[in-house]
């Protein structure tokens, strides 16, 4: 099938290359022309395992990029919206990019109605959006622009609903394992009417996975419930970990045991500095925002966010307990990305930690295998080092913020510190000397 992908960030790029790998013809659209040029040159716009090889294989054959909606949509049967849905200042979802993309799609489809003789086209919302958005925001904007977007005679032919279907198909990939997750999903959810859902299901026909067919609102809610549950598991583990630390109990032993219970399952129980990334914090906040608009106070979800926001501050408190005044001290921060195997720093737990350290007058020497350049844009005054050893050299203390595998084998490198004081937010290190404090253990 011919597919247009709107937005070539993490989700759009992965969706584009994977559909090309599944045999579809894909045109990616982005307003950022640098990304468009990168894709057409076979250069991945994001860091993600598997993307370089798939781009190389398909660019110029089954995959290309453009900044022109018409170019992508006129010849396609399905268009995926994969643009960002950030949090607004109040935590509620900011749909401005989705709105803008929907209008542009509608305008392009208006042209298509002339060219393609009203051939059926499906718009798929893959961005994470609060329940009701696909039907109440995306669909009306598309219809409005199809109807009035350049082809006056269109009104006489039965209405936009006859030629444009809209579905919601949430994405559950994990950054760092995104290509694997797209190709081997544990669920595919498609919400919408039968004709639209069937069309989108055909795109996935070579993937071995049962498709959950539902309505758009339920598909939207499945994504939020999924992420909120995982975030809740992490905050739960962190809360139990905070109590365990006070009792002198190893929370990892506790979680390892309860994870053997099939009703609980062992993943997302690693107590530590908390969750970050482009999804969990913003999605939980967006659901809280939507619930509040509806007059419901989501007590559990508010607690999940509050625990998550306190974890990094607990680490700074542990540091201050160990070294006293932080002013003018050199603190090594190991790990900047929100998790390992990605350069994504969105909502990384290292951000509030570094901000607090700088506010208190510390010098921060940071190291991350991939994310330093991204973090430089947030904190230009941090000293970015080329190795963990360089960051540790002469440091008064070290804070471990990301679970990069290489941190697990650090040992003699700590001897370059002025004092060996390690505050570990990810259970990466075991030290037989100096001061070692785990956040929850
Ligand atoms: P992103 O910010 O990395 O990428 C969005 C892209 O859209 C950018 O390249 C941007 O330039 C482009 N864009 C902005 N406005 C545009 C427009 N009007 N037309 C065309 N392109 C435009 O976002 P992301 O991380 O890929 O997330 C996209 C959506 O998918 C979000 O709703 C997110 O919550 C959801 N999601 C993300 C992940 C993840 O792991 N990143 C996983 C599942 C779902």
Coordinates of C-alpha atoms and ligand atoms in Angstrom, one line a residue:
X1 CA 0.0 0.0 0.0
X2 CA 1.0 3.7 -0.3
X3 CA 1.5 5.3 3.0
X4 CA 2.2 8.9 4.1
X5 CA 3.8 9.5 7.5
X6 CA 3.4 13.0 9.1
X7 CA 6.2 13.8 11.5
X8 CA 9.6 12.0 11.4
X9 CA 10.5 12.0 15.1
X10 CA 10.9 8.7 17.0
X11 CA 7.5 7.3 16.2
X12 CA 7.3 8.6 12.6
X13 CA 10.7 7.4 11.6
X14 CA 10.3 4.0 13.1
X15 CA 6.8 3.6 11.6
X16 CA 8.1 4.8 8.2
X17 CA 11.1 2.5 7.9
X18 CA 9.2 -0.5 9.3
X19 CA 6.3 -0.1 6.9
X20 CA 8.8 0.1 4.1
X21 CA 10.4 -3.1 5.4
X22 CA 6.9 -4.7 5.4
X23 CA 6.7 -3.9 1.7
X24 CA 4.7 -0.7 1.6
X25 CA 5.7 2.5 -0.3
X26 CA 6.3 5.3 2.3
X27 CA 6.6 9.0 2.0
X28 CA 7.5 10.8 5.2
X29 CA 6.6 14.5 5.8
X30 CA 8.2 16.9 8.2
X31 CA 8.2 20.6 8.6
X32 CA 11.8 20.4 9.6
X33 CA 13.6 20.4 6.3
X34 CA 16.9 19.3 7.9
X35 CA 15.2 16.0 8.9
X36 CA 13.8 15.6 5.4
X37 CA 17.2 16.1 3.9
X38 CA 18.8 13.7 6.4
X39 CA 16.3 10.9 5.6
X40 CA 16.7 11.4 1.9
X41 CA 20.5 11.1 2.4
X42 CA 20.0 7.9 4.4
X43 CA 21.0 9.6 7.6
X44 CA 18.8 8.7 10.6
X45 CA 17.2 11.8 12.2
X46 CA 17.1 9.9 15.5
X47 CA 19.4 7.5 17.4
X48 CA 17.7 4.1 17.4
X49 CA 19.0 0.6 16.9
X50 CA 18.2 -0.9 13.4
X51 CA 17.2 2.4 11.8
X52 CA 20.5 3.0 9.9
X53 CA 20.3 -0.3 8.2
X54 CA 16.6 -0.1 7.3
X55 CA 17.1 3.5 5.9
X56 CA 20.0 2.4 3.8
X57 CA 18.0 -0.5 2.5
X58 CA 14.8 1.5 1.6
X59 CA 15.6 5.1 0.9
X60 CA 15.2 5.9 -2.8
X61 CA 13.3 2.7 -3.3
X62 CA 10.3 2.3 -1.0
X63 CA 11.0 5.3 1.3
X64 CA 11.5 9.0 0.8
X65 CA 10.9 12.2 2.7
X66 CA 9.4 15.6 1.8
X67 CA 8.1 18.8 3.4
X68 CA 5.2 18.9 1.0
X69 CA 1.9 17.4 2.3
X70 CA 0.4 17.2 -1.2
X71 CA 3.4 15.4 -2.6
X72 CA 3.0 12.7 0.1
X73 CA -0.8 12.5 0.4
X74 CA -2.0 12.7 -3.1
X75 CA -0.7 9.3 -4.0
X76 CA -1.2 7.5 -0.7
X77 CA -4.1 5.5 0.6
X78 CA -3.3 5.9 4.3
X79 CA -1.8 8.9 6.2
X80 CA -0.4 8.5 9.7
X81 CA -0.2 11.5 12.1
X82 CA 2.9 11.0 14.2
X83 CA 3.6 14.5 15.4
X84 CA 4.4 15.5 19.0
X85 CA 1.7 16.0 21.7
X86 CA 3.6 17.9 24.4
X87 CA 2.3 19.0 27.8
X88 CA 1.1 22.5 28.1
X89 CA 2.2 24.7 31.0
X90 CA -0.6 23.3 33.2
X91 CA 0.4 19.7 32.3
X92 CA -2.7 19.3 30.0
X93 CA -2.1 18.0 26.5
X94 CA -1.1 20.6 23.8
X95 CA -2.8 19.6 20.6
X96 CA -1.7 22.6 18.5
X97 CA 0.7 20.4 16.4
X98 CA -2.0 17.8 15.8
X99 CA -4.5 20.5 14.8
X100 CA -2.0 22.0 12.4
X101 CA -1.2 18.6 10.8
X102 CA -4.9 17.8 10.6
X103 CA -5.6 21.0 8.7
X104 CA -2.8 20.4 6.3
X105 CA -3.9 16.8 5.7
X106 CA -7.5 18.1 5.0
X107 CA -6.2 20.6 2.5
X108 CA -4.1 18.0 0.7
X109 CA -7.0 15.6 0.7
X110 CA -9.2 18.3 -0.9
X111 CA -6.7 18.3 -3.9
X112 CA -6.7 14.5 -3.8
X113 CA -10.5 14.4 -4.2
X114 CA -10.1 15.9 -7.6
X115 CA -7.0 13.9 -8.7
X116 CA -8.0 10.5 -7.4
X117 CA -11.7 10.6 -8.1
X118 CA -12.8 10.3 -4.5
X119 CA -10.7 7.3 -3.8
X120 CA -11.1 6.3 -0.2
X121 CA -8.3 7.5 2.1
X122 CA -7.8 6.8 5.8
X123 CA -6.1 9.2 8.3
X124 CA -4.6 7.4 11.3
X125 CA -3.8 9.1 14.5
X126 CA -0.7 7.4 15.9
X127 CA 0.3 10.3 18.2
X128 CA -0.8 9.9 21.8
X129 CA -4.0 12.0 22.2
X130 CA -6.5 12.2 25.1
X131 CA -9.8 10.3 24.6
X132 CA -12.1 12.1 22.2
X133 CA -9.4 13.9 20.2
X134 CA -9.6 11.8 17.0
X135 CA -13.4 12.2 16.7
X136 CA -13.8 15.7 18.1
X137 CA -10.6 17.5 16.9
X138 CA -8.9 15.6 14.1
X139 CA -11.9 14.5 12.1
X140 CA -13.8 17.8 12.1
X141 CA -10.6 19.7 11.0
X142 CA -10.0 17.2 8.2
X143 CA -13.6 17.3 7.0
X144 CA -13.8 21.1 7.2
X145 CA -10.6 21.5 5.1
X146 CA -11.5 18.8 2.6
X147 CA -14.9 20.4 2.1
X148 CA -13.6 23.9 1.7
X149 CA -10.0 23.4 0.9
X150 CA -9.9 24.0 -2.8
X151 CA -12.5 21.9 -4.4
X152 CA -15.9 23.7 -4.3
X153 CA -17.8 21.0 -6.1
X154 CA -16.9 18.4 -3.5
X155 CA -19.9 19.2 -1.3
X156 CA -22.2 17.8 -3.9
X157 CA -20.7 14.3 -3.7
X158 CA -22.0 13.0 -0.4
X159 CA -19.8 14.4 2.3
X160 CA -16.2 14.0 3.4
X161 CA -17.1 11.0 5.5
X162 CA -17.6 8.9 2.4
X163 CA -14.0 9.4 1.2
X164 CA -12.1 10.0 4.3
X165 CA -12.0 7.4 7.2
X166 CA -10.3 8.3 10.5
X167 CA -8.8 5.7 12.9
X168 CA -6.7 5.8 16.0
X169 CA -3.8 3.4 16.2
X170 CA -1.7 4.0 19.4
X171 CA 2.0 3.2 19.4
X172 CA 3.6 1.2 22.3
X173 CA 7.2 1.1 21.1
X174 CA 10.1 1.5 23.6
X175 CA 12.9 3.9 22.6
X176 CA 16.1 1.9 22.2
X177 CA 14.2 -1.2 21.1
X178 CA 11.7 0.6 18.8
X179 CA 12.2 -1.3 15.6
X180 CA 12.1 -4.6 17.4
X181 CA 8.9 -3.6 19.2
X182 CA 7.2 -2.3 16.0
X183 CA 8.0 -5.6 14.2
X184 CA 7.2 -7.8 17.2
X185 CA 4.3 -6.1 19.0
X186 CA 2.4 -7.7 21.9
X187 CA -0.6 -5.8 20.8
X188 CA -1.9 -3.8 17.9
X189 CA -4.9 -1.6 18.7
X190 CA -7.0 0.1 15.9
X191 CA -10.0 2.1 16.7
X192 CA -12.6 3.4 14.2
X193 CA -15.3 2.2 11.9
X194 CA -15.1 -1.2 10.2
X195 CA -14.0 0.0 6.8
X196 CA -11.3 2.3 8.1
X197 CA -10.0 -0.3 10.7
X198 CA -9.9 -3.0 8.0
X199 CA -7.8 -0.7 5.7
X200 CA -5.3 0.0 8.4
X201 CA -5.2 -3.7 9.5
X202 CA -4.1 -4.6 6.0
X203 CA -0.9 -2.6 6.6
X204 CA 0.0 -4.9 9.5
X205 CA -1.0 -8.2 7.8
X206 CA 2.6 -9.6 7.8
X207 CA 3.0 -9.0 11.5
X208 CA 2.1 -11.9 13.7
X209 CA -0.1 -10.3 16.3
X210 CA -3.8 -10.3 17.1
X211 CA -5.4 -6.9 16.3
X212 CA -7.6 -5.3 19.0
X213 CA -10.5 -3.6 17.1
X214 CA -12.3 -1.0 18.9
X215 CA -13.7 2.6 18.7
X216 CA -11.4 5.6 18.6
X217 CA -12.0 6.8 22.2
X218 CA -11.2 3.4 23.6
X219 CA -8.0 3.1 21.5
X220 CA -6.9 6.5 22.8
X221 CA -7.7 5.4 26.4
X222 CA -5.8 2.1 26.0
X223 CA -2.6 4.0 25.4
X224 CA -3.1 6.2 28.4
X225 CA -4.1 3.3 30.7
X226 CA -1.1 1.3 29.4
X227 CA 1.4 4.1 30.2
X228 CA -0.2 5.1 33.4
X229 CA -0.1 1.6 34.7
X230 CA 3.6 1.2 33.9
X231 CA 4.4 4.6 35.5
X232 CA 2.4 3.5 38.5
X233 CA 4.4 0.3 38.8
X234 CA 7.6 2.4 38.8
X235 CA 6.4 4.9 41.4
X236 CA 5.1 2.0 43.5
X237 CA 8.5 0.3 43.5
X238 CA 10.1 3.7 44.3
X239 CA 7.8 4.2 47.3
X240 CA 8.4 0.7 48.6
X241 CA 12.1 1.4 48.0
X242 CA 12.0 4.6 50.0
X243 CA 10.4 2.8 52.9
X244 CA 12.8 -0.2 52.6
X245 CA 15.8 2.2 52.8
X246 CA 14.6 3.5 56.1
X247 CA 14.2 -0.1 57.4
X248 CA 17.5 -1.4 56.0
X249 CA 15.8 -3.8 53.6
X250 CA 17.0 -4.4 50.1
X251 CA 14.1 -3.4 47.8
X252 CA 15.6 -5.3 44.9
X253 CA 15.3 -8.5 46.8
X254 CA 11.7 -7.6 47.7
X255 CA 10.8 -6.7 44.1
X256 CA 12.5 -9.7 42.7
X257 CA 10.3 -11.9 44.9
X258 CA 7.0 -10.2 44.2
X259 CA 7.8 -10.1 40.5
X260 CA 7.6 -13.9 40.5
X261 CA 3.9 -13.5 41.2
X262 CA 2.3 -13.9 37.7
X263 CA -0.3 -11.4 38.7
X264 CA 2.4 -8.7 39.3
X265 CA 5.1 -9.6 36.8
X266 CA 8.7 -8.5 37.2
X267 CA 9.2 -5.6 34.8
X268 CA 9.1 -1.9 35.8
X269 CA 9.8 -2.7 39.4
X270 CA 13.4 -1.4 39.5
X271 CA 13.4 1.2 42.3
X272 CA 15.5 4.3 41.5
X273 CA 15.5 7.9 40.4
X274 CA 12.1 7.6 38.6
X275 CA 10.8 7.7 35.1
X276 CA 11.4 10.2 32.3
X277 CA 11.2 10.2 28.6
X278 CA 8.7 11.7 26.1
X279 CA 5.8 9.5 27.2
X280 CA 5.2 8.5 30.8
X281 CA 5.4 11.9 32.6
X282 CA 3.5 13.8 29.8
X283 CA 0.9 11.1 29.3
X284 CA 0.1 10.6 33.0
X285 CA -0.2 14.4 33.3
X286 CA -2.4 14.6 30.3
X287 CA -4.8 12.0 31.7
X288 CA -4.8 13.9 35.0
X289 CA -5.6 17.1 33.1
X290 CA -8.5 15.5 31.1
X291 CA -9.9 13.8 34.2
X292 CA -9.8 17.1 36.1
X293 CA -11.7 18.8 33.2
X294 CA -14.3 16.2 33.7
X295 CA -14.6 17.0 37.4
X296 CA -12.7 13.9 38.6
X297 CA -9.7 14.2 40.9
X298 CA -7.3 11.3 40.0
X299 CA -5.8 10.6 43.4
X300 CA -3.6 7.7 42.4
X301 CA -2.2 9.3 39.2
X302 CA -1.4 12.5 41.1
X303 CA 0.6 10.4 43.6
X304 CA 2.4 8.7 40.8
X305 CA 3.7 12.0 39.5
X306 CA 4.4 13.4 42.9
X307 CA 6.6 10.4 43.9
X308 CA 8.4 10.7 40.5
X309 CA 9.1 14.3 41.0
X310 CA 10.5 13.8 44.5
X311 CA 12.9 11.0 43.7
X312 CA 15.6 13.2 42.0
X313 CA 15.4 15.6 44.9
X314 CA 15.9 12.7 47.3
X315 CA 19.1 12.0 45.6
X316 CA 20.3 15.6 46.1
X317 CA 19.3 15.3 49.7
X318 CA 21.4 12.1 50.1
X319 CA 24.3 13.9 48.5
X320 CA 24.1 16.8 50.9
X321 CA 23.8 14.4 53.8
X322 CA 27.1 12.9 52.7
X323 CA 29.2 15.9 51.6
X324 CA 27.6 18.9 53.4
X325 CA 27.6 22.2 51.5
X326 CA 27.4 21.5 47.7
X327 CA 28.6 25.0 46.7
X328 CA 31.9 25.0 44.8
X329 CA 32.1 21.2 44.9
X330 CA 32.7 19.3 41.7
X331 CA 29.9 16.7 41.1
X332 CA 30.2 14.1 38.4
X333 CA 26.8 13.2 36.8
X334 CA 27.0 9.9 35.0
X335 CA 24.1 9.5 32.5
X336 CA 22.0 12.2 30.9
X337 CA 19.6 10.4 28.6
X338 CA 16.2 9.4 30.2
X339 CA 17.3 5.7 29.8
X340 CA 20.1 3.7 28.2
X341 CA 20.4 3.1 24.5
X342 CA 19.0 6.5 23.5
X343 CA 20.1 10.1 23.1
X344 CA 16.7 11.3 24.2
X345 CA 16.8 13.6 27.2
X346 CA 13.2 14.5 27.4
X347 CA 12.1 14.6 31.1
X348 CA 15.3 12.8 32.0
X349 CA 15.7 12.6 35.8
X350 CA 19.2 14.0 35.4
X351 CA 17.6 17.4 34.4
X352 CA 16.1 18.3 37.8
X353 CA 19.3 16.9 39.5
X354 CA 21.6 19.0 37.5
X355 CA 19.4 22.1 37.8
X356 CA 19.4 21.7 41.6
X357 CA 23.2 21.1 41.7
X358 CA 23.8 24.3 39.6
X359 CA 21.3 26.3 41.7
X360 CA 23.3 25.3 44.8
X361 CA 26.5 26.5 43.3
X362 CA 28.1 23.2 42.3
X363 CA 30.3 22.6 39.3
X364 CA 28.8 19.7 37.2
X365 CA 31.0 17.4 35.2
X366 CA 28.8 15.2 33.1
X367 CA 29.2 12.1 30.9
X368 CA 26.8 10.2 28.7
X369 CA 27.7 7.9 25.8
X370 CA 25.1 9.6 23.5
X371 CA 23.2 12.4 25.0
X372 CA 25.7 15.2 25.9
X373 CA 25.0 17.3 22.8
X374 CA 21.3 17.3 23.5
X375 CA 21.9 18.2 27.1
X376 CA 24.3 21.0 26.2
X377 CA 21.3 22.9 24.8
X378 CA 19.6 22.7 28.2
X379 CA 22.7 23.3 30.4
X380 CA 25.4 25.1 28.4
X381 CA 27.5 25.7 31.6
X382 CA 28.0 22.0 32.5
X383 CA 31.4 20.5 31.7
X384 CA 30.7 17.7 29.2
X385 CA 33.3 14.9 29.4
X386 CA 34.4 12.3 26.9
X387 CA 34.4 9.4 29.4
X388 CA 33.1 8.5 32.8
X389 CA 36.7 8.5 34.0
X390 CA 37.2 12.2 32.9
X391 CA 34.0 13.2 34.7
X392 CA 35.1 11.4 37.9
X393 CA 38.6 12.9 37.8
X394 CA 38.9 15.2 40.8
X395 CA 35.1 15.0 41.7
X396 CA 33.9 15.4 45.2
X397 CA 31.0 13.1 44.5
X398 CA 29.3 11.2 41.7
X399 CA 25.6 10.7 40.9
X400 CA 24.5 7.9 38.6
X401 CA 21.4 8.9 36.7
X402 CA 21.0 6.4 33.7
X403 CA 21.4 2.7 33.5
X404 CA 24.1 2.6 30.8
X405 CA 25.7 -0.9 30.9
X406 CA 29.2 0.6 30.9
X407 CA 28.6 2.2 34.3
X408 CA 28.2 -1.3 35.7
X409 CA 31.8 -2.1 35.1
X410 CA 33.2 1.1 36.6
X411 CA 35.5 0.4 39.5
X412 CA 39.1 1.7 39.6
X413 CA 37.8 4.9 37.8
X414 CA 36.3 6.0 41.1
X415 CA 39.8 6.3 42.5
X416 CA 40.4 9.4 40.4
X417 CA 37.8 11.2 42.5
X418 CA 38.9 13.6 45.3
X419 CA 36.6 11.6 47.6
X420 CA 34.9 8.4 46.6
X421 CA 31.3 9.3 47.3
X422 CA 28.7 7.7 45.0
X423 CA 25.0 8.3 45.0
X424 CA 23.4 5.7 42.8
X425 CA 20.0 6.3 41.2
X426 CA 20.0 3.1 39.1
X427 CA 21.6 0.4 41.2
X428 CA 24.6 0.2 38.8
X429 CA 27.6 0.0 41.1
X430 CA 28.8 -1.9 44.1
X431 CA 31.7 -0.4 45.9
X432 CA 33.9 -1.9 48.6
X433 CA 35.4 1.5 49.5
X434 CA 34.4 5.1 50.1
X435 CA 30.8 6.1 50.5
X436 CA 28.1 4.5 48.5
X437 CA 24.4 5.4 48.9
X438 CA 21.6 3.9 46.8
X439 CA 18.5 6.1 46.5
X440 CA 16.2 3.3 47.7
X441 CA 18.7 0.8 49.1
Ligands
LIG1 P1 9.0 13.9 18.1 O1 8.9 15.3 18.8 O2 10.3 13.2 18.2 O3 8.7 14.1 16.6 C1 7.6 14.8 16.0 C2 8.0 15.3 14.6 O4 6.9 16.0 14.1 C3 9.2 16.2 14.6 O5 10.2 15.7 13.7 C4 8.6 17.5 14.1 O6 9.5 18.3 13.3 C5 7.5 17.1 13.3 N1 6.4 18.1 13.1 C6 6.0 19.1 13.9 N2 5.0 19.7 13.4 C7 4.7 19.2 12.2 C8 3.7 19.4 11.2 N3 2.8 20.3 11.3 N4 3.8 18.6 10.1 C9 4.7 17.6 10.0 N5 5.6 17.3 10.9 C10 5.6 18.1 12.0 O7 7.8 13.1 18.7 P2 7.8 11.5 19.0 O8 8.6 11.2 20.2 O9 8.0 10.8 17.7 O10 6.2 11.3 19.4 C11 5.2 11.5 18.5 C12 3.9 11.1 19.2 O11 3.9 9.7 19.5 C13 3.6 11.8 20.5 O12 2.2 11.9 20.6 C14 4.1 10.8 21.5 O13 3.4 10.9 22.8 C15 3.8 9.5 20.9 N6 4.6 8.3 21.3 C16 5.9 8.5 21.4 C17 6.7 7.4 21.8 C18 8.2 7.5 22.0 O14 8.8 6.6 22.5 N7 8.8 8.6 21.6 C19 6.1 6.1 21.9 C20 4.8 6.0 21.7 C21 4.0 7.1 21.4

